Tab-separated table of N, CA and C and ligand atoms in Angstrom:
chain	number	residue	atom	x	y	z
A	1	MET	N	121.822	46.124	136.027
A	1	MET	CA	120.675	46.906	135.393
A	1	MET	C	120.438	46.580	134.251
A	2	LYS	N	119.718	46.078	133.377
A	2	LYS	CA	119.315	45.939	131.787
A	2	LYS	C	120.124	46.749	130.965
A	3	THR	N	121.079	46.739	129.907
A	3	THR	CA	121.942	47.305	129.121
A	3	THR	C	120.395	48.063	128.237
A	4	SER	N	119.871	49.703	128.145
A	4	SER	CA	119.835	50.236	127.198
A	4	SER	C	119.915	50.267	125.804
A	5	THR	N	118.748	49.849	124.832
A	5	THR	CA	119.342	49.773	123.376
A	5	THR	C	118.810	50.895	122.938
A	6	PHE	N	118.975	52.076	123.838
A	6	PHE	CA	118.768	53.441	123.312
A	6	PHE	C	119.612	54.720	123.655
A	7	ARG	N	120.093	55.247	123.467
A	7	ARG	CA	121.087	56.413	123.808
A	7	ARG	C	120.350	58.082	123.668
A	8	ILE	N	120.000	59.093	124.926
A	8	ILE	CA	119.672	59.890	125.200
A	8	ILE	C	120.422	61.081	124.468
A	9	VAL	N	120.474	61.734	123.332
A	9	VAL	CA	120.959	63.332	122.897
A	9	VAL	C	120.550	64.063	123.270
A	10	PRO	N	120.946	64.530	124.403
A	10	PRO	CA	121.097	66.237	124.867
A	10	PRO	C	121.004	67.454	123.858
A	11	LEU	N	120.456	68.629	123.770
A	11	LEU	CA	120.777	69.499	123.104
A	11	LEU	C	122.722	69.698	123.749
A	12	PRO	N	123.191	69.942	121.886
A	12	PRO	CA	124.557	69.987	122.034
A	12	PRO	C	124.950	70.840	123.144
A	13	THR	N	126.522	71.087	123.335
A	13	THR	CA	126.806	72.730	124.244
A	13	THR	C	126.668	73.250	123.117
A	14	ASP	N	127.452	73.481	122.507
A	14	ASP	CA	127.566	74.354	121.695
A	14	ASP	C	126.222	75.313	120.850
A	15	ILE	N	124.964	74.388	121.237
A	15	ILE	CA	124.238	75.531	120.881
A	15	ILE	C	123.383	75.638	121.644
A	16	ALA	N	123.616	75.642	123.356
A	16	ALA	CA	123.328	76.277	124.563
A	16	ALA	C	124.355	77.326	124.457
A	17	GLU	N	125.503	77.375	124.354
A	17	GLU	CA	126.906	77.940	124.444
A	17	GLU	C	126.290	79.225	123.359
A	18	LYS	N	126.040	79.026	122.373
A	18	LYS	CA	125.193	80.301	121.364
A	18	LYS	C	124.149	80.783	121.606
A	19	ALA	N	123.057	79.889	122.365
A	19	ALA	CA	121.858	80.809	123.201
A	19	ALA	C	122.299	81.665	124.062
A	20	ARG	N	123.087	81.531	124.838
A	20	ARG	CA	123.108	82.491	125.887
A	20	ARG	C	124.377	83.284	125.294
A	21	ARG	N	124.756	83.243	124.659
A	21	ARG	CA	125.745	84.343	124.111
A	21	ARG	C	124.825	85.408	123.496
A	22	THR	N	123.816	85.138	122.306
A	22	THR	CA	122.721	85.902	122.120
A	22	THR	C	122.329	86.392	122.378
A	23	ALA	N	121.601	85.988	123.245
A	23	ALA	CA	120.489	86.687	124.200
A	23	ALA	C	121.044	87.629	125.085
A	24	GLN	N	122.840	87.412	125.007
A	24	GLN	CA	123.424	88.629	125.640
A	24	GLN	C	123.305	89.857	125.024
A	25	SER	N	122.665	89.544	123.723
A	25	SER	CA	123.521	90.865	122.810
A	25	SER	C	121.669	91.402	122.107
A	26	ASP	N	120.812	90.972	123.755
A	26	ASP	CA	119.312	91.233	123.123
A	26	ASP	C	118.617	91.511	121.988
A	27	ALA	N	119.155	89.616	121.537
A	27	ALA	CA	118.129	89.339	120.469
A	27	ALA	C	116.629	89.766	120.562
A	28	ASP	N	115.693	89.909	119.434
A	28	ASP	CA	114.149	89.718	119.767
A	28	ASP	C	113.950	88.477	119.905
A	29	ASP	N	114.666	87.206	119.378
A	29	ASP	CA	114.034	85.865	119.755
A	29	ASP	C	114.727	85.582	120.360
A	30	HIS	N	115.672	85.439	121.526
A	30	HIS	CA	116.023	85.156	122.474
A	30	HIS	C	115.450	86.045	124.044
A	31	ALA	N	115.244	85.321	124.461
A	31	ALA	CA	114.297	85.838	125.872
A	31	ALA	C	115.370	85.334	126.956
A	32	VAL	N	115.309	86.317	128.159
A	32	VAL	CA	115.842	85.827	129.353
A	32	VAL	C	114.537	85.694	130.283
A	33	ILE	N	114.564	84.468	131.020
A	33	ILE	CA	113.366	84.279	132.232
A	33	ILE	C	113.460	83.837	133.322
A	34	THR	N	112.841	84.576	134.177
A	34	THR	CA	113.132	84.103	135.822
A	34	THR	C	112.197	82.570	135.782
A	35	VAL	N	112.388	81.766	136.464
A	35	VAL	CA	111.669	80.525	136.354
A	35	VAL	C	110.903	81.062	137.566
A	36	ASP	N	109.526	80.637	137.621
A	36	ASP	CA	108.187	80.342	138.479
A	36	ASP	C	107.731	80.212	138.804
A	37	SER	N	107.906	78.476	138.350
A	37	SER	CA	107.600	77.187	138.847
A	37	SER	C	108.165	76.412	138.609
A	38	PRO	N	108.323	74.376	139.633
A	38	PRO	CA	109.168	73.943	139.636
A	38	PRO	C	109.392	73.108	138.247
A	39	PHE	N	107.799	72.698	137.488
A	39	PHE	CA	107.409	71.916	136.419
A	39	PHE	C	107.475	72.681	135.094
A	40	GLY	N	107.804	73.966	134.685
A	40	GLY	CA	107.405	74.791	133.872
A	40	GLY	C	108.666	74.746	132.599
A	41	TYR	N	109.794	74.728	133.431
A	41	TYR	CA	110.768	75.328	132.181
A	41	TYR	C	111.809	74.241	132.094
A	42	PRO	N	112.135	73.209	131.341
A	42	PRO	CA	112.913	72.278	131.331
A	42	PRO	C	114.085	72.669	130.264
A	43	CYS	N	115.373	72.335	130.896
A	43	CYS	CA	116.421	72.749	130.405
A	43	CYS	C	117.120	71.591	130.018
A	44	ARG	N	117.273	71.511	128.103
A	44	ARG	CA	117.097	70.933	127.060
A	44	ARG	C	118.632	70.317	127.461
A	45	HIS	N	119.426	70.938	127.782
A	45	HIS	CA	120.960	71.114	128.293
A	45	HIS	C	121.798	69.696	129.339
A	46	CYS	N	120.759	70.010	130.289
A	46	CYS	CA	121.475	69.636	131.735
A	46	CYS	C	120.232	68.420	131.968
A	47	LEU	N	119.188	68.773	130.927
A	47	LEU	CA	117.920	67.513	131.114
A	47	LEU	C	116.901	67.375	132.615
A	48	ARG	N	117.248	68.562	133.012
A	48	ARG	CA	116.657	68.992	134.511
A	48	ARG	C	115.921	70.192	134.411
A	49	TRP	N	114.728	70.171	134.985
A	49	TRP	CA	113.852	71.246	135.604
A	49	TRP	C	114.483	72.192	136.073
A	50	ALA	N	114.563	73.306	135.592
A	50	ALA	CA	115.194	74.651	135.932
A	50	ALA	C	113.923	75.184	136.750
A	51	GLN	N	114.620	75.474	138.411
A	51	GLN	CA	114.250	75.898	138.953
A	51	GLN	C	113.665	77.138	139.703
A	52	PRO	N	112.441	77.306	140.540
A	52	PRO	CA	112.265	79.052	140.617
A	52	PRO	C	113.458	79.893	141.085
A	53	GLY	N	113.635	80.759	140.458
A	53	GLY	CA	114.727	81.630	140.513
A	53	GLY	C	115.522	81.830	139.442
A	54	GLU	N	116.072	80.970	139.128
A	54	GLU	CA	116.892	80.146	138.249
A	54	GLU	C	116.567	81.332	137.080
A	55	ARG	N	117.417	81.417	135.553
A	55	ARG	CA	116.739	81.805	134.673
A	55	ARG	C	117.401	81.315	133.624
A	56	VAL	N	116.286	81.373	132.520
A	56	VAL	CA	116.865	80.342	131.294
A	56	VAL	C	116.350	81.485	130.538
A	57	ILE	N	117.119	80.452	128.970
A	57	ILE	CA	116.493	81.196	127.850
A	57	ILE	C	115.832	80.754	126.834
A	58	LEU	N	114.791	81.185	126.538
A	58	LEU	CA	114.001	80.868	125.451
A	58	LEU	C	114.349	81.092	124.230
A	59	PHE	N	113.964	80.408	123.593
A	59	PHE	CA	114.381	80.702	121.402
A	59	PHE	C	114.275	79.737	120.861
A	60	PRO	N	114.322	80.044	119.692
A	60	PRO	CA	113.921	78.597	118.813
A	60	PRO	C	115.020	77.797	118.040
A	61	TYR	N	114.315	76.670	118.291
A	61	TYR	CA	115.624	75.107	117.519
A	61	TYR	C	114.617	74.493	116.820
A	62	ALA	N	115.602	74.504	115.995
A	62	ALA	CA	115.063	73.801	114.034
A	62	ALA	C	115.259	72.049	115.057
A	63	SER	N	114.321	71.550	115.808
A	63	SER	CA	114.516	70.265	115.536
A	63	SER	C	114.756	69.190	114.748
A	64	ILE	N	113.904	69.667	113.369
A	64	ILE	CA	113.990	68.959	112.047
A	64	ILE	C	114.507	70.267	111.150
A	65	PRO	N	114.769	69.433	110.567
A	65	PRO	CA	115.815	70.709	109.471
A	65	PRO	C	114.857	71.196	108.540
A	66	ALA	N	115.515	72.509	108.131
A	66	ALA	CA	114.626	72.876	107.185
A	66	ALA	C	113.924	71.732	105.193
A	67	GLY	N	113.690	72.304	104.978
A	67	GLY	CA	114.042	71.271	103.476
A	67	GLY	C	112.897	70.245	103.507
A	68	HIS	N	112.497	69.835	104.895
A	68	HIS	CA	111.505	68.862	104.614
A	68	HIS	C	109.635	68.769	104.762
A	69	PRO	N	109.514	68.045	104.790
A	69	PRO	CA	108.260	68.541	105.092
A	69	PRO	C	108.048	68.179	106.430
A	70	TYR	N	108.416	67.747	107.127
A	70	TYR	CA	108.018	67.485	108.564
A	70	TYR	C	109.019	68.644	109.251
A	71	SER	N	109.545	69.976	108.506
A	71	SER	CA	110.804	70.306	109.020
A	71	SER	C	109.553	71.258	110.265
A	72	GLU	N	110.305	71.663	111.388
A	72	GLU	CA	109.877	72.147	112.565
A	72	GLU	C	110.929	73.165	113.407
A	73	THR	N	110.145	74.336	113.955
A	73	THR	CA	111.528	75.423	114.738
A	73	THR	C	110.555	75.278	115.316
A	74	GLY	N	110.849	75.077	116.770
A	74	GLY	CA	109.864	75.530	117.622
A	74	GLY	C	110.694	76.014	119.885
A	75	PRO	N	109.858	76.587	119.828
A	75	PRO	CA	110.523	76.979	121.157
A	75	PRO	C	111.194	76.457	122.647
A	76	ILE	N	112.644	76.391	122.473
A	76	ILE	CA	113.214	75.505	124.010
A	76	ILE	C	113.991	76.314	124.932
A	77	PHE	N	113.473	75.855	126.334
A	77	PHE	CA	114.899	76.558	127.018
A	77	PHE	C	115.942	76.342	127.486
A	78	VAL	N	116.641	76.980	127.604
A	78	VAL	CA	118.143	76.436	128.635
A	78	VAL	C	118.567	76.891	129.717
A	79	HIS	N	119.186	76.266	130.379
A	79	HIS	CA	119.969	77.195	131.590
A	79	HIS	C	120.341	78.453	131.194
A	80	ALA	N	119.817	79.716	131.554
A	80	ALA	CA	121.468	81.398	131.150
A	80	ALA	C	122.763	81.324	131.873
A	81	GLU	N	122.596	80.302	132.742
A	81	GLU	CA	124.120	79.765	133.383
A	81	GLU	C	124.810	78.876	132.780
A	82	GLN	N	125.751	78.441	132.403
A	82	GLN	CA	126.372	77.055	132.142
A	82	GLN	C	125.993	76.093	132.976
A	83	CYS	N	125.401	74.570	132.556
A	83	CYS	CA	125.154	74.006	133.430
A	83	CYS	C	125.569	72.565	132.378
A	84	GLU	N	126.211	71.278	133.581
A	84	GLU	CA	126.639	70.641	132.826
A	84	GLU	C	125.933	69.253	131.949
A	85	ARG	N	126.112	69.074	130.775
A	85	ARG	CA	125.751	68.453	129.540
A	85	ARG	C	125.035	67.117	130.386
A	86	TYR	N	123.972	66.760	129.862
A	86	TYR	CA	123.169	65.364	130.619
A	86	TYR	C	123.929	64.358	130.616
A	87	SER	N	124.644	63.835	131.047
A	87	SER	CA	125.624	62.317	130.773
A	87	SER	C	125.547	61.103	130.429
A	88	ALA	N	124.332	60.446	131.310
A	88	ALA	CA	123.875	59.289	131.734
A	88	ALA	C	123.152	58.977	130.328
A	89	THR	N	123.453	59.766	129.250
A	89	THR	CA	122.795	58.937	128.165
A	89	THR	C	122.227	57.585	127.605
A	90	ARG	N	123.005	56.770	128.645
A	90	ARG	CA	122.043	55.190	128.750
A	90	ARG	C	121.105	54.988	129.502
A	91	GLU	N	120.699	56.155	130.239
A	91	GLU	CA	119.198	55.714	131.111
A	91	GLU	C	118.820	57.511	130.876
A	92	TYR	N	116.892	56.812	131.141
A	92	TYR	CA	116.104	58.063	130.770
A	92	TYR	C	116.362	59.003	131.986
A	93	PRO	N	116.136	60.091	131.225
A	93	PRO	CA	116.193	61.150	132.196
A	93	PRO	C	114.965	61.355	133.499
A	94	ALA	N	115.302	61.141	134.510
A	94	ALA	CA	114.638	61.229	135.895
A	94	ALA	C	113.474	61.989	135.931
A	95	ASP	N	113.712	63.249	135.082
A	95	ASP	CA	112.768	64.932	135.447
A	95	ASP	C	112.153	64.561	134.651
A	96	PHE	N	112.396	63.575	133.841
A	96	PHE	CA	110.793	63.787	132.115
A	96	PHE	C	110.403	62.683	132.147
A	97	ARG	N	110.140	61.445	133.298
A	97	ARG	CA	109.362	59.995	133.344
A	97	ARG	C	107.832	60.425	132.757
A	98	ASN	N	107.291	62.118	133.044
A	98	ASN	CA	105.715	61.855	132.730
A	98	ASN	C	105.822	63.138	131.724
A	99	GLY	N	104.838	63.569	131.236
A	99	GLY	CA	104.235	64.202	130.519
A	99	GLY	C	104.695	64.949	129.201
A	100	ARG	N	105.028	63.331	128.644
A	100	ARG	CA	105.953	62.937	127.026
A	100	ARG	C	105.710	62.595	125.950
A	101	ALA	N	105.105	62.897	124.529
A	101	ALA	CA	105.415	62.164	123.284
A	101	ALA	C	106.243	61.687	123.171
A	102	PHE	N	106.349	60.594	122.355
A	102	PHE	CA	107.296	60.599	121.332
A	102	PHE	C	106.798	60.070	120.031
A	103	ARG	N	107.954	61.038	119.423
A	103	ARG	CA	108.161	60.710	118.105
A	103	ARG	C	109.074	59.790	117.114
A	104	ALA	N	108.255	59.064	116.258
A	104	ALA	CA	109.691	58.024	116.112
A	104	ALA	C	110.007	58.932	114.462
A	105	TYR	N	111.025	59.266	113.386
A	105	TYR	CA	111.234	59.604	112.703
A	105	TYR	C	111.977	58.388	111.457
A	106	ASP	N	112.288	58.324	110.197
A	106	ASP	CA	112.929	57.747	109.487
A	106	ASP	C	114.256	58.458	109.031
A	107	ALA	N	115.087	58.137	108.130
A	107	ALA	CA	116.246	58.911	108.323
A	107	ALA	C	115.839	59.824	107.507
A	108	ASN	N	115.066	60.204	106.720
A	108	ASN	CA	114.841	61.486	105.339
A	108	ASN	C	113.286	62.528	106.684
A	109	TYR	N	113.521	62.552	108.155
A	109	TYR	CA	112.891	63.182	108.568
A	109	TYR	C	111.356	62.950	108.591
A	110	ASN	N	110.885	62.219	108.147
A	110	ASN	CA	109.732	61.988	108.054
A	110	ASN	C	108.998	61.655	109.349
A	111	MET	N	107.936	61.859	109.586
A	111	MET	CA	107.237	60.885	111.098
A	111	MET	C	106.703	60.115	110.504
A	112	ILE	N	107.017	59.166	111.164
A	112	ILE	CA	106.125	57.825	110.827
A	112	ILE	C	105.465	56.931	112.248
A	113	ASP	N	105.897	57.393	113.415
A	113	ASP	CA	104.686	56.985	114.020
A	113	ASP	C	105.062	58.219	115.334
A	114	ALA	N	103.814	57.768	116.691
A	114	ALA	CA	103.833	58.437	117.924
A	114	ALA	C	103.192	57.779	118.713
A	115	GLU	N	103.762	58.004	120.566
A	115	GLU	CA	102.529	57.428	121.341
A	115	GLU	C	103.339	58.469	122.228
A	116	VAL	N	101.884	58.738	123.357
A	116	VAL	CA	102.173	59.098	124.348
A	116	VAL	C	102.542	58.562	125.574
A	117	ALA	N	103.377	59.049	126.639
A	117	ALA	CA	103.689	57.637	127.682
A	117	ALA	C	102.634	57.356	129.036
A	118	ASN	N	101.842	58.612	129.160
A	118	ASN	CA	100.528	58.173	129.842
A	118	ASN	C	100.555	57.443	130.837
A	119	GLY	N	101.529	57.603	131.551
A	119	GLY	CA	102.260	57.445	133.033
A	119	GLY	C	102.665	55.772	132.449
A	120	ASN	N	102.709	54.893	131.317
A	120	ASN	CA	103.655	53.614	130.945
A	120	ASN	C	105.427	54.329	131.100
A	121	ASP	N	105.744	53.304	131.141
A	121	ASP	CA	107.439	52.990	130.831
A	121	ASP	C	107.780	53.876	130.125
A	122	PRO	N	108.574	55.136	130.015
A	122	PRO	CA	108.783	55.708	128.668
A	122	PRO	C	109.760	54.682	127.798
A	123	GLU	N	110.699	53.992	128.596
A	123	GLU	CA	112.000	53.297	128.091
A	123	GLU	C	111.236	52.221	127.006
A	124	SER	N	110.328	51.306	127.769
A	124	SER	CA	109.161	50.732	126.593
A	124	SER	C	108.815	51.576	125.707
A	125	ILE	N	107.971	52.016	125.596
A	125	ILE	CA	107.919	52.890	124.550
A	125	ILE	C	109.067	53.186	123.350
A	126	ILE	N	109.881	53.904	123.944
A	126	ILE	CA	111.212	54.276	122.988
A	126	ILE	C	111.583	52.809	121.993
A	127	GLU	N	111.954	51.679	123.047
A	127	GLU	CA	112.659	50.794	122.299
A	127	GLU	C	111.269	49.648	121.526
A	128	LYS	N	110.310	50.281	121.353
A	128	LYS	CA	109.277	49.466	120.776
A	128	LYS	C	109.503	50.327	119.813
A	129	LEU	N	109.336	51.518	120.013
A	129	LEU	CA	109.709	52.510	118.281
A	129	LEU	C	110.473	52.374	117.683
A	130	LEU	N	111.662	52.148	118.483
A	130	LEU	CA	113.292	51.494	117.689
A	130	LEU	C	113.133	50.679	116.955
A	131	GLN	N	112.364	49.631	117.314
A	131	GLN	CA	112.175	48.038	117.086
A	131	GLN	C	112.125	48.283	115.419
A	132	ASN	N	110.739	48.844	115.238
A	132	ASN	CA	110.801	49.268	113.681
A	132	ASN	C	112.304	49.976	112.972
A	133	PRO	N	113.073	48.742	111.946
A	133	PRO	CA	113.633	48.913	111.118
A	133	PRO	C	114.452	50.649	110.672
A	134	LYS	N	112.597	51.300	110.617
A	134	LYS	CA	112.656	52.609	109.330
A	134	LYS	C	112.918	53.726	110.565
A	135	THR	N	112.760	52.973	111.599
A	135	THR	CA	112.972	54.476	112.866
A	135	THR	C	114.182	54.773	112.473
A	136	GLU	N	114.651	55.839	112.479
A	136	GLU	CA	116.350	56.565	112.570
A	136	GLU	C	116.262	56.923	113.699
A	137	PHE	N	115.541	57.923	114.519
A	137	PHE	CA	115.683	58.478	115.799
A	137	PHE	C	113.874	58.399	116.025
A	138	VAL	N	114.246	58.846	117.705
A	138	VAL	CA	112.733	59.533	117.916
A	138	VAL	C	112.884	60.497	118.696
A	139	ASP	N	111.864	62.144	119.007
A	139	ASP	CA	112.029	62.537	119.251
A	139	ASP	C	110.857	62.606	120.431
A	140	ALA	N	111.272	63.001	121.984
A	140	ALA	CA	110.665	62.943	123.069
A	140	ALA	C	109.835	64.846	123.054
A	141	ARG	N	108.920	65.213	123.720
A	141	ARG	CA	108.396	66.006	123.431
A	141	ARG	C	107.764	66.502	124.423
A	142	SER	N	106.933	67.816	125.041
A	142	SER	CA	106.140	68.162	125.393
A	142	SER	C	104.820	67.518	125.235
A	143	VAL	N	104.004	66.531	126.281
A	143	VAL	CA	102.719	66.212	125.554
A	143	VAL	C	101.620	67.637	125.308
A	144	THR	N	101.823	68.335	126.520
A	144	THR	CA	100.791	69.327	126.627
A	144	THR	C	101.333	70.866	125.439
A	145	ARG	N	102.677	70.954	125.684
A	145	ARG	CA	103.056	71.703	124.463
A	145	ARG	C	103.816	71.866	123.386
A	146	GLY	N	103.632	70.420	123.404
A	146	GLY	CA	104.778	70.380	121.750
A	146	GLY	C	105.688	70.296	121.443
A	147	CYS	N	106.369	71.055	122.639
A	147	CYS	CA	108.122	71.442	122.273
A	147	CYS	C	109.097	70.363	122.272
A	148	PHE	N	110.126	70.156	121.424
A	148	PHE	CA	111.487	69.235	121.640
A	148	PHE	C	111.840	69.013	122.637
A	149	THR	N	111.939	68.131	124.072
A	149	THR	CA	112.860	68.410	124.802
A	149	THR	C	113.893	67.014	124.507
A	150	PHE	N	114.275	66.651	124.161
A	150	PHE	CA	115.705	65.742	123.851
A	150	PHE	C	115.203	64.509	122.385
A	151	ARG	N	116.353	63.714	121.970
A	151	ARG	CA	116.343	63.019	121.095
A	151	ARG	C	116.639	62.427	121.390
A	152	VAL	N	116.188	60.944	120.851
A	152	VAL	CA	116.829	59.288	121.217
A	152	VAL	C	117.361	58.733	120.254
A	153	LEU	N	118.380	58.158	119.913
A	153	LEU	CA	119.271	57.255	118.766
A	153	LEU	C	119.692	55.619	119.641
A	154	ARG	N	119.347	55.206	118.234
A	154	ARG	CA	119.908	53.659	118.977
A	154	ARG	C	121.001	53.201	119.838
A	155	ALA	N	121.615	52.488	120.695
A	155	ALA	CA	122.634	53.203	121.049
A	155	ALA	C	124.373	51.877	120.485
B	201	ZN	ZN1	120.550	73.272	132.096
C-alpha cells in the first residue's frame, strides 16, 4: 500500500466525553437523538455512520476557534455511548468517501482553497491541497449541510 502523505485527525476523545457528560445534564445546546437513517448521522469520534436505533448527541463545535475572520462553530454528532476513536489515521475513512467537501486553511485559520470530492478519489484532493506549502490543515465537511466531519494534517 502507498504510504499516505496525510494524517486523519478525528474529534479528540475528551471532547466526545465532555459532550456525553453535558448531554446528561440536559443542556439546551446538547440534544440526544435516536438515529433513524443509515447515512444521516456521522460520528466525528469513530468516523462511522451511526446506525438506526443508535443514539447520538448533537452539539455545537468550534472547528475554527474564535478570534479569526473564518471562526466557525457548527453542529456535529458523536455517539451517545462510548465508541472507539478512529485509529487508522493514515487511511481515509471508508464511510466518508462520498459527499465531502475539503477546505484548506493556512496557519492563521484563513481558508485558502476548497474542493468537492464529487466522486473523485478524496485522497488525491487532500494530497493536492497539502502540496500548497501555505496549507496548514484540511477540513472535511458535509457537502450538503456543511458540517465539520474531520481534520487532515500532513503525515
Ligand atoms: Zn462513534
